[in-house]
Amino acid sequence: MQFLQALVDGILLGGVYAVISIGLTLVFGVISIINFAQAEFLMVGMFVAYFAWKLLGLDPLLGSLLSFAVAFVLGVLTQKFLINRVLKAPAVAQIFLTVGLLIVMENLALILFGSEFRSVQTPYQMMAFQVGPLLLSAPYLLAFVVAAVAGLTLWWVLKKTWWGMAVRATAQDPMAARLSGISTHRVHQLAFGLGVGLTALGGGIILPYLTASTTVGAQFSVLMFTAVVLGGLGSVMGAVVGGVAVGVIQSLSSLVLPMQLQNLVLFVIFILVLAVRPEGLLKRAAS
């Protein structure tokens, strides 16, 4: 029963990892650039949701929508005035730009908000639902539900709307997309905004069970990249599979190892999977 409880907890945790990671893989899939500052937008999302709770009385789950909106605007502006300048530059220039953006965002947040940790109080923070022999933590379950809704909404947009078709066309063949009348520059801006917006939304929904700090991005950066590469860089479905896999591995490994070593099993499995399947569990074509 302990194994089953850990498995369910891992799936709930992995669902949040998935929606956070989808943003990173969407940016890479459409713009072909790896955004090393992606996790800093999660930090932005946490602080927006925190101040929405503190100043406006909004529940963090509702505040996460505001987190998405703020990060979306920041993402569009970032792509337009920074990322777009290096799209045709060598990969090293793209790497240094996004790493520099990471450093600037983290230190700017430190100046604005200080180094202290901030947390929220919600009516459901200590609640749990009994389902047979299992206990489902209310904050984890609610975060999972919001993440699932966000993921399904993205799937619907990408598959059923004209904008989604423009995104997929731009990701597959930018030249052909331009010849078809699609503004690839506009698609890049919207895709980057949507990608960092989803990651910021993830930051908002985890606030009921985690504390916001200016260094929280570092905590999730490695997990986010692990999920994306494990599932298949550029594959949205791969990010979902990778995110859930990371959550489940972390949760199950805690049954046999101390909390400080739970990522050890994760990275051992990560190395073994990539040694056998370097392209990840799902290929990019599965997007």
Tab-separated table of C-alpha atoms in Angstrom:
chain	number	residue	atom	x	y	z
A	1	MET	CA	0.000	0.000	0.000
A	2	GLN	CA	2.925	2.308	0.671
A	3	PHE	CA	4.095	1.709	-2.894
A	4	LEU	CA	0.660	2.580	-4.311
A	5	GLN	CA	0.472	5.762	-2.223
A	6	ALA	CA	3.929	6.831	-3.439
A	7	LEU	CA	2.935	6.054	-7.043
A	8	VAL	CA	-0.195	8.217	-6.844
A	9	ASP	CA	1.748	11.029	-5.163
A	10	GLY	CA	4.331	10.808	-7.934
A	11	ILE	CA	1.701	11.061	-10.657
A	12	LEU	CA	0.158	14.132	-9.014
A	13	LEU	CA	3.588	15.745	-8.679
A	14	GLY	CA	4.564	14.701	-12.202
A	15	GLY	CA	1.487	16.323	-13.703
A	16	VAL	CA	2.747	19.693	-12.479
A	17	TYR	CA	6.249	18.945	-13.752
A	18	ALA	CA	4.655	18.167	-17.107
A	19	VAL	CA	2.911	21.517	-17.581
A	20	ILE	CA	6.059	23.349	-16.466
A	21	SER	CA	8.158	21.351	-18.940
A	22	ILE	CA	5.690	21.762	-21.822
A	23	GLY	CA	6.547	25.461	-21.881
A	24	LEU	CA	10.255	24.699	-22.365
A	25	THR	CA	9.703	22.126	-25.090
A	26	LEU	CA	7.204	24.380	-26.899
A	27	VAL	CA	9.789	27.168	-27.100
A	28	PHE	CA	12.398	24.772	-28.473
A	29	GLY	CA	10.000	23.045	-30.860
A	30	VAL	CA	8.838	26.268	-32.508
A	31	ILE	CA	11.828	28.602	-32.210
A	32	SER	CA	14.633	26.006	-32.035
A	33	ILE	CA	16.302	27.718	-29.103
A	34	ILE	CA	16.900	26.302	-25.622
A	35	ASN	CA	15.783	28.850	-23.058
A	36	PHE	CA	18.027	28.437	-20.024
A	37	ALA	CA	16.044	31.212	-18.291
A	38	GLN	CA	12.797	29.217	-18.497
A	39	ALA	CA	12.758	28.343	-14.788
A	40	GLU	CA	13.086	32.015	-13.851
A	41	PHE	CA	9.637	32.560	-15.321
A	42	LEU	CA	8.398	29.938	-12.837
A	43	MET	CA	9.861	32.176	-10.135
A	44	VAL	CA	8.019	35.149	-11.678
A	45	GLY	CA	4.804	33.133	-11.628
A	46	MET	CA	5.219	32.283	-7.963
A	47	PHE	CA	5.780	35.902	-6.959
A	48	VAL	CA	2.859	37.180	-9.053
A	49	ALA	CA	0.568	34.596	-7.453
A	50	TYR	CA	1.963	35.423	-4.013
A	51	PHE	CA	1.322	39.158	-4.313
A	52	ALA	CA	-2.086	38.499	-5.883
A	53	TRP	CA	-2.893	36.511	-2.725
A	54	LYS	CA	-1.359	39.043	-0.332
A	55	LEU	CA	-2.665	42.263	-1.915
A	56	LEU	CA	-5.832	41.150	-3.713
A	57	GLY	CA	-6.862	38.136	-1.635
A	58	LEU	CA	-6.811	35.817	-4.667
A	59	ASP	CA	-6.331	32.112	-4.133
A	60	PRO	CA	-3.005	31.063	-5.744
A	61	LEU	CA	-4.875	28.785	-8.152
A	62	LEU	CA	-6.740	31.835	-9.464
A	63	GLY	CA	-3.633	33.958	-9.140
A	64	SER	CA	-1.857	31.498	-11.461
A	65	LEU	CA	-3.990	32.876	-14.315
A	66	LEU	CA	-2.554	36.303	-13.566
A	67	SER	CA	0.901	34.691	-13.443
A	68	PHE	CA	0.299	33.296	-16.923
A	69	ALA	CA	-0.828	36.683	-18.258
A	70	VAL	CA	2.144	38.595	-16.805
A	71	ALA	CA	4.685	36.036	-18.016
A	72	PHE	CA	3.026	35.866	-21.444
A	73	VAL	CA	3.490	39.626	-21.934
A	74	LEU	CA	7.074	39.447	-20.641
A	75	GLY	CA	7.732	36.508	-22.950
A	76	VAL	CA	6.403	38.264	-26.041
A	77	LEU	CA	8.549	41.322	-25.288
A	78	THR	CA	11.592	39.168	-24.521
A	79	GLN	CA	11.295	37.306	-27.797
A	80	LYS	CA	10.693	40.455	-29.809
A	81	PHE	CA	13.546	42.538	-28.424
A	82	LEU	CA	16.106	39.910	-27.335
A	83	ILE	CA	15.602	36.350	-28.602
A	84	ASN	CA	14.728	37.427	-32.132
A	85	ARG	CA	18.125	39.149	-32.420
A	86	VAL	CA	20.071	35.896	-32.055
A	87	LEU	CA	17.899	33.388	-33.936
A	88	LYS	CA	20.360	33.330	-36.833
A	89	ALA	CA	23.425	33.702	-34.625
A	90	PRO	CA	25.679	30.784	-33.587
A	91	ALA	CA	24.243	28.542	-30.892
A	92	VAL	CA	26.771	29.820	-28.361
A	93	ALA	CA	25.315	33.345	-28.685
A	94	GLN	CA	21.825	31.975	-27.995
A	95	ILE	CA	23.096	30.097	-24.954
A	96	PHE	CA	24.898	33.120	-23.513
A	97	LEU	CA	21.845	35.333	-24.089
A	98	THR	CA	19.439	33.067	-22.212
A	99	VAL	CA	21.972	32.353	-19.439
A	100	GLY	CA	22.536	36.105	-19.124
A	101	LEU	CA	18.767	36.594	-18.965
A	102	LEU	CA	18.630	34.003	-16.160
A	103	ILE	CA	21.259	35.901	-14.151
A	104	VAL	CA	19.591	39.266	-14.718
A	105	MET	CA	16.126	37.992	-13.760
A	106	GLU	CA	17.338	36.264	-10.607
A	107	ASN	CA	19.353	39.246	-9.389
A	108	LEU	CA	16.622	41.737	-10.285
A	109	ALA	CA	14.167	39.639	-8.256
A	110	LEU	CA	16.673	39.615	-5.378
A	111	ILE	CA	16.830	43.434	-5.470
A	112	LEU	CA	13.048	43.798	-5.638
A	113	PHE	CA	11.929	41.068	-3.227
A	114	GLY	CA	14.935	40.296	-1.051
A	115	SER	CA	16.191	36.845	-0.106
A	116	GLU	CA	13.450	35.826	2.329
A	117	PHE	CA	11.054	32.975	1.616
A	118	ARG	CA	7.358	33.740	1.177
A	119	SER	CA	4.430	31.378	1.646
A	120	VAL	CA	0.640	31.564	1.492
A	121	GLN	CA	-2.135	30.180	3.649
A	122	THR	CA	-5.179	28.590	2.037
A	123	PRO	CA	-8.209	26.809	3.541
A	124	TYR	CA	-7.235	23.539	1.832
A	125	GLN	CA	-3.521	23.676	2.589
A	126	MET	CA	-3.625	20.865	5.170
A	127	MET	CA	-6.592	18.992	3.687
A	128	ALA	CA	-6.493	15.494	2.185
A	129	PHE	CA	-9.129	13.380	0.462
A	130	GLN	CA	-9.611	9.749	1.441
A	131	VAL	CA	-10.019	7.525	-1.640
A	132	GLY	CA	-10.177	3.948	-0.425
A	133	PRO	CA	-6.890	3.276	1.343
A	134	LEU	CA	-5.206	6.270	-0.326
A	135	LEU	CA	-4.831	9.839	0.914
A	136	LEU	CA	-4.755	12.525	-1.773
A	137	SER	CA	-3.247	15.825	-0.648
A	138	ALA	CA	-5.642	18.635	-1.603
A	139	PRO	CA	-2.910	21.100	-2.737
A	140	TYR	CA	-1.245	18.413	-4.886
A	141	LEU	CA	-4.559	17.224	-6.321
A	142	LEU	CA	-5.794	20.736	-7.147
A	143	ALA	CA	-2.456	21.642	-8.725
A	144	PHE	CA	-2.639	18.472	-10.820
A	145	VAL	CA	-6.178	19.300	-11.985
A	146	VAL	CA	-5.211	22.833	-13.032
A	147	ALA	CA	-2.099	21.476	-14.790
A	148	ALA	CA	-4.206	18.887	-16.625
A	149	VAL	CA	-6.703	21.538	-17.744
A	150	ALA	CA	-3.852	23.753	-18.963
A	151	GLY	CA	-2.281	20.852	-20.858
A	152	LEU	CA	-5.561	19.849	-22.497
A	153	THR	CA	-6.263	23.470	-23.429
A	154	LEU	CA	-2.866	23.711	-25.115
A	155	TRP	CA	-3.535	20.461	-26.992
A	156	TRP	CA	-6.875	21.812	-28.217
A	157	VAL	CA	-5.303	25.102	-29.323
A	158	LEU	CA	-2.484	23.366	-31.193
A	159	LYS	CA	-4.733	20.813	-32.879
A	160	LYS	CA	-8.016	22.622	-33.461
A	161	THR	CA	-7.295	26.309	-34.081
A	162	TRP	CA	-5.759	28.242	-36.974
A	163	TRP	CA	-3.115	29.635	-34.652
A	164	GLY	CA	-2.216	26.113	-33.574
A	165	MET	CA	-1.830	25.048	-37.184
A	166	ALA	CA	0.388	28.083	-37.798
A	167	VAL	CA	2.557	27.079	-34.838
A	168	ARG	CA	2.901	23.504	-36.092
A	169	ALA	CA	3.624	24.669	-39.627
A	170	THR	CA	6.305	27.080	-38.399
A	171	ALA	CA	7.889	24.362	-36.259
A	172	GLN	CA	7.964	21.883	-39.166
A	173	ASP	CA	9.081	24.192	-42.014
A	174	PRO	CA	9.459	27.954	-41.364
A	175	MET	CA	10.131	28.749	-45.049
A	176	ALA	CA	7.014	26.954	-46.248
A	177	ALA	CA	5.017	28.643	-43.479
A	178	ARG	CA	6.180	32.083	-44.656
A	179	LEU	CA	5.310	31.228	-48.272
A	180	SER	CA	1.820	30.282	-47.050
A	181	GLY	CA	1.332	33.772	-45.625
A	182	ILE	CA	2.095	32.942	-41.981
A	183	SER	CA	3.982	35.618	-40.043
A	184	THR	CA	6.645	33.433	-38.446
A	185	HIS	CA	7.916	36.388	-36.377
A	186	ARG	CA	4.470	36.754	-34.806
A	187	VAL	CA	4.223	32.998	-34.266
A	188	HIS	CA	7.631	33.010	-32.551
A	189	GLN	CA	6.531	35.797	-30.217
A	190	LEU	CA	3.267	34.100	-29.319
A	191	ALA	CA	4.912	30.684	-28.894
A	192	PHE	CA	7.595	32.082	-26.594
A	193	GLY	CA	4.974	33.980	-24.608
A	194	LEU	CA	2.796	30.893	-24.311
A	195	GLY	CA	5.750	28.706	-23.360
A	196	VAL	CA	6.987	30.899	-20.509
A	197	GLY	CA	3.374	31.646	-19.544
A	198	LEU	CA	2.665	27.942	-18.964
A	199	THR	CA	5.785	27.633	-16.828
A	200	ALA	CA	4.712	30.697	-14.793
A	201	LEU	CA	1.246	29.197	-14.371
A	202	GLY	CA	2.945	26.113	-12.966
A	203	GLY	CA	4.733	28.370	-10.492
A	204	GLY	CA	1.410	29.765	-9.316
A	205	ILE	CA	-0.280	26.415	-8.760
A	206	ILE	CA	2.567	24.983	-6.668
A	207	LEU	CA	2.593	27.976	-4.317
A	208	PRO	CA	0.117	26.399	-1.821
A	209	TYR	CA	2.669	23.705	-0.969
A	210	LEU	CA	5.999	25.402	-1.734
A	211	THR	CA	7.566	28.710	-0.737
A	212	ALA	CA	8.453	31.445	-3.213
A	213	SER	CA	12.031	32.674	-3.304
A	214	THR	CA	14.318	34.345	-5.794
A	215	THR	CA	16.368	31.142	-6.154
A	216	VAL	CA	13.467	28.743	-6.664
A	217	GLY	CA	14.215	28.595	-10.394
A	218	ALA	CA	17.430	26.659	-9.738
A	219	GLN	CA	15.404	24.046	-7.852
A	220	PHE	CA	13.250	23.322	-10.891
A	221	SER	CA	15.627	24.045	-13.753
A	222	VAL	CA	17.398	20.682	-13.660
A	223	LEU	CA	14.122	18.770	-13.180
A	224	MET	CA	12.533	20.642	-16.079
A	225	PHE	CA	15.395	19.923	-18.460
A	226	THR	CA	15.530	16.311	-17.275
A	227	ALA	CA	11.827	15.832	-18.030
A	228	VAL	CA	12.100	17.446	-21.466
A	229	VAL	CA	15.208	15.547	-22.567
A	230	LEU	CA	13.923	12.280	-21.086
A	231	GLY	CA	10.647	12.569	-22.986
A	232	GLY	CA	12.179	13.903	-26.208
A	233	LEU	CA	13.293	17.486	-26.782
A	234	GLY	CA	10.704	19.300	-28.899
A	235	SER	CA	7.873	16.827	-28.227
A	236	VAL	CA	4.920	18.176	-26.250
A	237	MET	CA	3.717	14.665	-25.448
A	238	GLY	CA	7.290	13.779	-24.552
A	239	ALA	CA	7.330	16.598	-21.986
A	240	VAL	CA	4.145	15.166	-20.450
A	241	VAL	CA	5.598	11.651	-20.296
A	242	GLY	CA	8.940	12.949	-19.029
A	243	GLY	CA	7.324	15.145	-16.375
A	244	VAL	CA	5.167	12.324	-15.004
A	245	ALA	CA	8.159	9.959	-15.112
A	246	VAL	CA	10.286	12.398	-13.097
A	247	GLY	CA	7.544	12.789	-10.467
A	248	VAL	CA	6.987	9.042	-10.149
A	249	ILE	CA	10.717	8.237	-9.963
A	250	GLN	CA	11.245	10.888	-7.279
A	251	SER	CA	8.311	9.656	-5.221
A	252	LEU	CA	9.130	5.944	-5.453
A	253	SER	CA	12.828	6.480	-4.753
A	254	SER	CA	11.916	8.211	-1.482
A	255	LEU	CA	10.677	4.823	-0.238
A	256	VAL	CA	14.203	3.438	-0.172
A	257	LEU	CA	16.475	6.486	-0.029
A	258	PRO	CA	16.671	9.625	2.143
A	259	MET	CA	15.013	12.745	0.707
A	260	GLN	CA	18.426	14.264	-0.020
A	261	LEU	CA	19.248	11.376	-2.384
A	262	GLN	CA	15.936	11.000	-4.192
A	263	ASN	CA	17.339	12.639	-7.333
A	264	LEU	CA	20.163	10.073	-7.451
A	265	VAL	CA	17.841	7.364	-8.781
A	266	LEU	CA	16.312	9.883	-11.195
A	267	PHE	CA	19.638	10.731	-12.817
A	268	VAL	CA	20.793	7.112	-12.929
A	269	ILE	CA	17.632	6.201	-14.838
A	270	PHE	CA	18.019	9.349	-16.960
A	271	ILE	CA	21.551	8.332	-18.018
A	272	LEU	CA	20.511	4.735	-18.740
A	273	VAL	CA	17.523	5.789	-20.871
A	274	LEU	CA	19.578	8.233	-22.934
A	275	ALA	CA	22.357	5.656	-23.367
A	276	VAL	CA	19.812	3.324	-24.975
A	277	ARG	CA	17.580	5.958	-26.602
A	278	PRO	CA	19.448	9.272	-27.079
A	279	GLU	CA	16.438	10.943	-28.723
A	280	GLY	CA	14.341	10.423	-25.593
A	281	LEU	CA	11.337	8.232	-24.911
A	282	LEU	CA	9.263	9.940	-27.586
A	283	LYS	CA	10.682	11.376	-30.765
A	284	ARG	CA	10.065	14.987	-31.756
A	285	ALA	CA	7.739	13.789	-34.513
A	286	ALA	CA	5.298	12.747	-31.809
A	287	SER	CA	4.521	16.418	-30.991
